[in-house]
PDB file of C-alpha atoms in Angstrom:
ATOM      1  CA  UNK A  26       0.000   0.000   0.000  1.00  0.00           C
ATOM      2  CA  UNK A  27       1.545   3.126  -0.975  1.00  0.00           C
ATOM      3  CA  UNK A  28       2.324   5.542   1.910  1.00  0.00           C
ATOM      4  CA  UNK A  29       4.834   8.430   2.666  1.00  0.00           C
ATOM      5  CA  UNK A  30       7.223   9.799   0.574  1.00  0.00           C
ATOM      6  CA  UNK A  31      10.956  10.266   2.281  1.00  0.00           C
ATOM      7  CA  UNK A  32      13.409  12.700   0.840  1.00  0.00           C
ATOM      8  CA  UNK A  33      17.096  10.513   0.955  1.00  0.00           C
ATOM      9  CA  UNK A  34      18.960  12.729  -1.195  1.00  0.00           C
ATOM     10  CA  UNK A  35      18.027  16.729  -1.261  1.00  0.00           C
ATOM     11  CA  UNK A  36      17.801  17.979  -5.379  1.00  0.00           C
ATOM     12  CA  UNK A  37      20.415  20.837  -5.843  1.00  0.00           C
ATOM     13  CA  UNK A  38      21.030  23.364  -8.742  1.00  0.00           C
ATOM     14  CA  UNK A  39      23.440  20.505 -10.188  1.00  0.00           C
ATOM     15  CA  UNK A  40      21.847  17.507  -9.128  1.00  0.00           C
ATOM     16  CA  UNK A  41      19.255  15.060  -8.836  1.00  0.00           C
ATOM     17  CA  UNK A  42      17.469  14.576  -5.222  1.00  0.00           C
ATOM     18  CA  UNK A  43      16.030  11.211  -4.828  1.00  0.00           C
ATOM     19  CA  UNK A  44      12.648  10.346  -2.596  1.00  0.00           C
ATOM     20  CA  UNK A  45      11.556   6.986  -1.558  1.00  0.00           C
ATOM     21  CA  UNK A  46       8.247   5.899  -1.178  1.00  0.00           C
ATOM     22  CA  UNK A  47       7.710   3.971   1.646  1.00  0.00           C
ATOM     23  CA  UNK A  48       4.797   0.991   2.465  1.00  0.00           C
ATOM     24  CA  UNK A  49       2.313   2.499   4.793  1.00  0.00           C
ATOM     25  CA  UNK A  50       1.261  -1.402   5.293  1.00  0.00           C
ATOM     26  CA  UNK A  51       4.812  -2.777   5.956  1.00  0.00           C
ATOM     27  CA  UNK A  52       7.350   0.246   6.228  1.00  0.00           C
ATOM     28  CA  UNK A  53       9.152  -1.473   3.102  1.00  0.00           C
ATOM     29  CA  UNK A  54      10.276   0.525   0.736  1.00  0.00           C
ATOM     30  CA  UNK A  55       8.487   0.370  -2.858  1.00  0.00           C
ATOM     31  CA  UNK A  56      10.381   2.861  -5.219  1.00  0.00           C
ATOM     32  CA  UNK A  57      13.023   5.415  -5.493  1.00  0.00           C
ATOM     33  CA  UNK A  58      11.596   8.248  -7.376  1.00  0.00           C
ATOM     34  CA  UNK A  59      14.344  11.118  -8.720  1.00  0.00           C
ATOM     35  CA  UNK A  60      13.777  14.182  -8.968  1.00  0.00           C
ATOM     36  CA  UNK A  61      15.163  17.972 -10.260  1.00  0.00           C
ATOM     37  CA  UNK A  62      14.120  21.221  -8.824  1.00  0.00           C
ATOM     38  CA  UNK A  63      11.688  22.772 -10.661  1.00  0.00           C
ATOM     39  CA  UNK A  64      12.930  26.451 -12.373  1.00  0.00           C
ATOM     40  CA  UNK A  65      11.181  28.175  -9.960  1.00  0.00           C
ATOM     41  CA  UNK A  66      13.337  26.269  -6.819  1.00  0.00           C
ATOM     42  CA  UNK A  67      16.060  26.707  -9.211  1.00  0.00           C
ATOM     43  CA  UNK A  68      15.616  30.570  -9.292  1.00  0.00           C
ATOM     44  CA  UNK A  69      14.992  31.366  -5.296  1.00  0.00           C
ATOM     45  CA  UNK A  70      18.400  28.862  -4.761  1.00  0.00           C
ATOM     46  CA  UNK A  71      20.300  30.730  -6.757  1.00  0.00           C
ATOM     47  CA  UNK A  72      18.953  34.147  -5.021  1.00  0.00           C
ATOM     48  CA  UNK A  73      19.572  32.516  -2.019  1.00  0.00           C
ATOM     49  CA  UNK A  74      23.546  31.825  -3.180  1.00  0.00           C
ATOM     50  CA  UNK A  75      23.538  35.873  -5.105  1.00  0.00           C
ATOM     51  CA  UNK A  76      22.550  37.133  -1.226  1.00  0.00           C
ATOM     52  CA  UNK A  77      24.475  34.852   0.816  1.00  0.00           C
ATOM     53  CA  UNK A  78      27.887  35.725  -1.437  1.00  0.00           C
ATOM     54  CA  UNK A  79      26.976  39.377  -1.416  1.00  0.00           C
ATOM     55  CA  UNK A  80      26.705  38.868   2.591  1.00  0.00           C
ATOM     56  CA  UNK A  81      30.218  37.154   2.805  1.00  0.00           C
ATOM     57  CA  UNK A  82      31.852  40.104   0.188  1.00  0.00           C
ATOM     58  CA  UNK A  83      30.124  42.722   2.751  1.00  0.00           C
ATOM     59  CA  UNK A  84      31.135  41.214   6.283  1.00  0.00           C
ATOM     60  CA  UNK A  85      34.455  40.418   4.576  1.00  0.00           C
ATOM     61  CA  UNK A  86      35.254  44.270   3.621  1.00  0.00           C
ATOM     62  CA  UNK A  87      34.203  45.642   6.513  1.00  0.00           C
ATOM     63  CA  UNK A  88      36.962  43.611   8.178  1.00  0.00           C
ATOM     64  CA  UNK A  89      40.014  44.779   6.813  1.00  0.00           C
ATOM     65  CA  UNK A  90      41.690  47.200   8.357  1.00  0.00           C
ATOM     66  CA  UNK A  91      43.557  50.281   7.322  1.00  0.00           C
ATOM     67  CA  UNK A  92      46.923  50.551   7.011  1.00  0.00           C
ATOM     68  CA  UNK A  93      49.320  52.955   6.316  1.00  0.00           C
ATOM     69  CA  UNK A  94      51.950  52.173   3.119  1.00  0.00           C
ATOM     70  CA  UNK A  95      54.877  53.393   5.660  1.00  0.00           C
ATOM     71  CA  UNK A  96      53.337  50.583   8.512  1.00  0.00           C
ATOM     72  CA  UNK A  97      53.515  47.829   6.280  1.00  0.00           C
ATOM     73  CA  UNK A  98      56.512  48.422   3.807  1.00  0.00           C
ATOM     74  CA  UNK A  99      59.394  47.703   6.334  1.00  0.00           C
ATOM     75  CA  UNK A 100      57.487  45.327   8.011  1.00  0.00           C
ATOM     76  CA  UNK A 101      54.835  43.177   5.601  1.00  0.00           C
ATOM     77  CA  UNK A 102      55.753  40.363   7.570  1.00  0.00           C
ATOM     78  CA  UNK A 103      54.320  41.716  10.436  1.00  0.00           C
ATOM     79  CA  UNK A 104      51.020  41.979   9.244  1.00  0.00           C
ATOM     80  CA  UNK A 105      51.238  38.767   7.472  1.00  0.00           C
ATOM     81  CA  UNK A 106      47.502  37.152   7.085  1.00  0.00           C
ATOM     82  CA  UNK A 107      46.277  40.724   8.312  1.00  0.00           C
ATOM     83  CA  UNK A 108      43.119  41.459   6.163  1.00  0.00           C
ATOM     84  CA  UNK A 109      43.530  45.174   4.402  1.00  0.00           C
ATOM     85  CA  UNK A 110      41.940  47.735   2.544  1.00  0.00           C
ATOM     86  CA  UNK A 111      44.206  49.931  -0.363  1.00  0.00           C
ATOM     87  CA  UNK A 112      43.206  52.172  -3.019  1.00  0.00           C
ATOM     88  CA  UNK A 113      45.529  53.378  -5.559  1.00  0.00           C
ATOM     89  CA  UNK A 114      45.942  53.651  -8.997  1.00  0.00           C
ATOM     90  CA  UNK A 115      47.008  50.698 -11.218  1.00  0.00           C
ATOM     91  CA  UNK A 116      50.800  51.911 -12.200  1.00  0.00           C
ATOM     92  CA  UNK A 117      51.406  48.826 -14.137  1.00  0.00           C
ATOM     93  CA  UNK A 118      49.837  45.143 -14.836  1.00  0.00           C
ATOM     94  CA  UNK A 119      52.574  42.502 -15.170  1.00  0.00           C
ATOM     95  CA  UNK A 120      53.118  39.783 -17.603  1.00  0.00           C
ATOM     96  CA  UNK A 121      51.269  37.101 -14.843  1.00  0.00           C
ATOM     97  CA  UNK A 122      48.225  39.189 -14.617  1.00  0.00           C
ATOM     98  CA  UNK A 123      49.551  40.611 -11.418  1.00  0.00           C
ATOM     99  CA  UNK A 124      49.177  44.386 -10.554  1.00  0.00           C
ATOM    100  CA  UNK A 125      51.433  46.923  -9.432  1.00  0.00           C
ATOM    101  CA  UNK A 126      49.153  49.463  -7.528  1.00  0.00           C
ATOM    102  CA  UNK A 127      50.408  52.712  -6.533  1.00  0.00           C
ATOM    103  CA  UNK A 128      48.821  54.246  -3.184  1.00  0.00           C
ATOM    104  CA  UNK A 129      50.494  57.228  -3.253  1.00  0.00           C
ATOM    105  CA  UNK A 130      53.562  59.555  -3.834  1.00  0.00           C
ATOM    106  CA  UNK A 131      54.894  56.177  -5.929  1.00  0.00           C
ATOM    107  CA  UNK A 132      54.582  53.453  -3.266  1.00  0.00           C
ATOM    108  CA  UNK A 133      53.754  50.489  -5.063  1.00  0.00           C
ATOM    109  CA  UNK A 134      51.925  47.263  -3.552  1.00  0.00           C
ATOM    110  CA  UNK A 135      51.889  44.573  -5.189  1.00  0.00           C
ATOM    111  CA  UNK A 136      48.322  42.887  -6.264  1.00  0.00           C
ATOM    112  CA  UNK A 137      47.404  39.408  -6.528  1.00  0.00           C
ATOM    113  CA  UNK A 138      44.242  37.397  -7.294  1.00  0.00           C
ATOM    114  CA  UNK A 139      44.163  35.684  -4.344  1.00  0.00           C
ATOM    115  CA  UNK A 140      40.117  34.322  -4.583  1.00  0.00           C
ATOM    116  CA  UNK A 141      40.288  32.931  -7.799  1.00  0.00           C
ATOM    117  CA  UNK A 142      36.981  34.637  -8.819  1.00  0.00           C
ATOM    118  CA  UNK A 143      38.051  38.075  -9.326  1.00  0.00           C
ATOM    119  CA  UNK A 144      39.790  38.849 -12.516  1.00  0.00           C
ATOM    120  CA  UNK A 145      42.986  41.428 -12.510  1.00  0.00           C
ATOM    121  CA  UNK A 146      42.667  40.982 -16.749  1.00  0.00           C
ATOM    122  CA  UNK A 147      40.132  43.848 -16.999  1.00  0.00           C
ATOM    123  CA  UNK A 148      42.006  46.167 -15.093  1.00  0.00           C
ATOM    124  CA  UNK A 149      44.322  48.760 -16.788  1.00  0.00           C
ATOM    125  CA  UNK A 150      46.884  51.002 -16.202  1.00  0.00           C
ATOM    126  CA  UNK A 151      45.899  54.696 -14.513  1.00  0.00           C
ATOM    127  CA  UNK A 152      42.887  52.754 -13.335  1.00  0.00           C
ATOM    128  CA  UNK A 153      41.757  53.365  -9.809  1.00  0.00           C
ATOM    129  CA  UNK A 154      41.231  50.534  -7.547  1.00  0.00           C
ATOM    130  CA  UNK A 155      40.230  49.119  -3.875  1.00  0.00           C
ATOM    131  CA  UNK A 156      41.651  45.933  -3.059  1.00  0.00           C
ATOM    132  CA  UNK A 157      40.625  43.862  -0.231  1.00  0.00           C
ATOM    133  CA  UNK A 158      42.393  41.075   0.884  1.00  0.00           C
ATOM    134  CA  UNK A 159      45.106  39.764   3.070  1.00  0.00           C
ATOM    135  CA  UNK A 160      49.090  40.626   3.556  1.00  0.00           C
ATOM    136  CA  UNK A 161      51.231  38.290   1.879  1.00  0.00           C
ATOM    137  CA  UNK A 162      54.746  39.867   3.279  1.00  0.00           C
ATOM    138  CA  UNK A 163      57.001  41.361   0.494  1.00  0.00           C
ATOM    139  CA  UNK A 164      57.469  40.508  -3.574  1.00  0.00           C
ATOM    140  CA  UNK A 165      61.036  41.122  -5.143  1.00  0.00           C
ATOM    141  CA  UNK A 166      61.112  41.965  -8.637  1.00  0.00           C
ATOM    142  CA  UNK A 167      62.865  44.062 -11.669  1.00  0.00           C
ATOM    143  CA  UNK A 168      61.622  47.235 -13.018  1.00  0.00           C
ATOM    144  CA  UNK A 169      61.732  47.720 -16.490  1.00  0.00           C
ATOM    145  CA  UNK A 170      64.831  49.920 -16.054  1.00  0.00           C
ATOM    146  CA  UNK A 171      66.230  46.753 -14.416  1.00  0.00           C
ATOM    147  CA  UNK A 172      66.808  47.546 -11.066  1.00  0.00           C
ATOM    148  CA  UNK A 173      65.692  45.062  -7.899  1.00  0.00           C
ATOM    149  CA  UNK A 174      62.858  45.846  -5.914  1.00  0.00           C
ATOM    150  CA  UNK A 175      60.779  44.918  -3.095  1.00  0.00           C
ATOM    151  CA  UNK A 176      56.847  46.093  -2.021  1.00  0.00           C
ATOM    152  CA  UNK A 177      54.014  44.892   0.015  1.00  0.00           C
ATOM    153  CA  UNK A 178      51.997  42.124  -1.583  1.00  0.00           C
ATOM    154  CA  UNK A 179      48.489  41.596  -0.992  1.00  0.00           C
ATOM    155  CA  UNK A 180      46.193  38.484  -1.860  1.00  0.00           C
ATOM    156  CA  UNK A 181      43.161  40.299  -3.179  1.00  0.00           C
ATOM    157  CA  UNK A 182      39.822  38.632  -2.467  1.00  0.00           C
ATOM    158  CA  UNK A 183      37.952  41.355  -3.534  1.00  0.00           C
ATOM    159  CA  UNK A 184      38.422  44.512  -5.505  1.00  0.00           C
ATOM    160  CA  UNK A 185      36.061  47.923  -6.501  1.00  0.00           C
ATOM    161  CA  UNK A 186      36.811  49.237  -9.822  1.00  0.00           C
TER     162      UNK A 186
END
């Protein structure tokens, strides 16, 4: 005798959900039924996701703290893992996609993607730019006029164009 329906395996926006109908006579099962979400559960999820990242980006920004370019250049390494806030203006993207921000009188941080999800390719030079994201110590490299140097890094997790 057909009875209740048991949901064994929740339906998400990528896959199936499987119920089981259940004997009301014996508490055997009788069939496995699968199932999708319909397009309207497939619409409030993904609201649900669009407001739940938007949460995260917001409680993540507010955060970081502020720091000064003369607090962290001598010592990145004490602020390690520190989340921060910079703005500046891009001063030059380099050949991994990386970005040299300047945040003032030509101190230069350097940017990385560090969530994977934002994309440094869109930015360009003279650009401004907020970066959010956490201390990563120092970065050594040569200017095009071939001299060594060394700035703050930052893994960015988010940025505001």
């Amino acid at each position: 005798v057909p009875g209740e329906v048991k949901i064994v395996k929740e339906a998400t926006l990528t896959e199936e959900g499987e119920k089981v109908q259940i004997c009301s006579a014996c508490g055997e099962e009788i069939k496995t039924i699968k199932y999708e979400l319909s397009e309207e559960e497939k619409a409030a999820q993904m609201e649900e996701y669009r407001i739940a990242a938007e949460e995260r980006e917001r409680e993540y920004k507010a955060g970081c703290g502020y720091y000064t370019y003369a607090e962290i250049s001598g010592n990145s390494m004490d602020y390690f893992g520190e989340t921060a806030v910079f703005t500046g203006s891009v001063f030059q993207i380099t050949d991994d996609g990386s970005v040299l921000l300047n945040v003032g009188s030509g101190n230069l941080i350097w940017v990385y993607d560090g969530s994977g999800d934002i994309s440094l390719s869109g930015v360009t030079d003279g650009a401004v730019m907020t970066v959010y994201g956490m201390i990563n110590g120092s970065k050594s490299y040569t200017t095009v006029m071939g001299y060594e140097a060394t700035v703050p890094s930052i893994l960015a997790m988010y940025i505001d164009l």
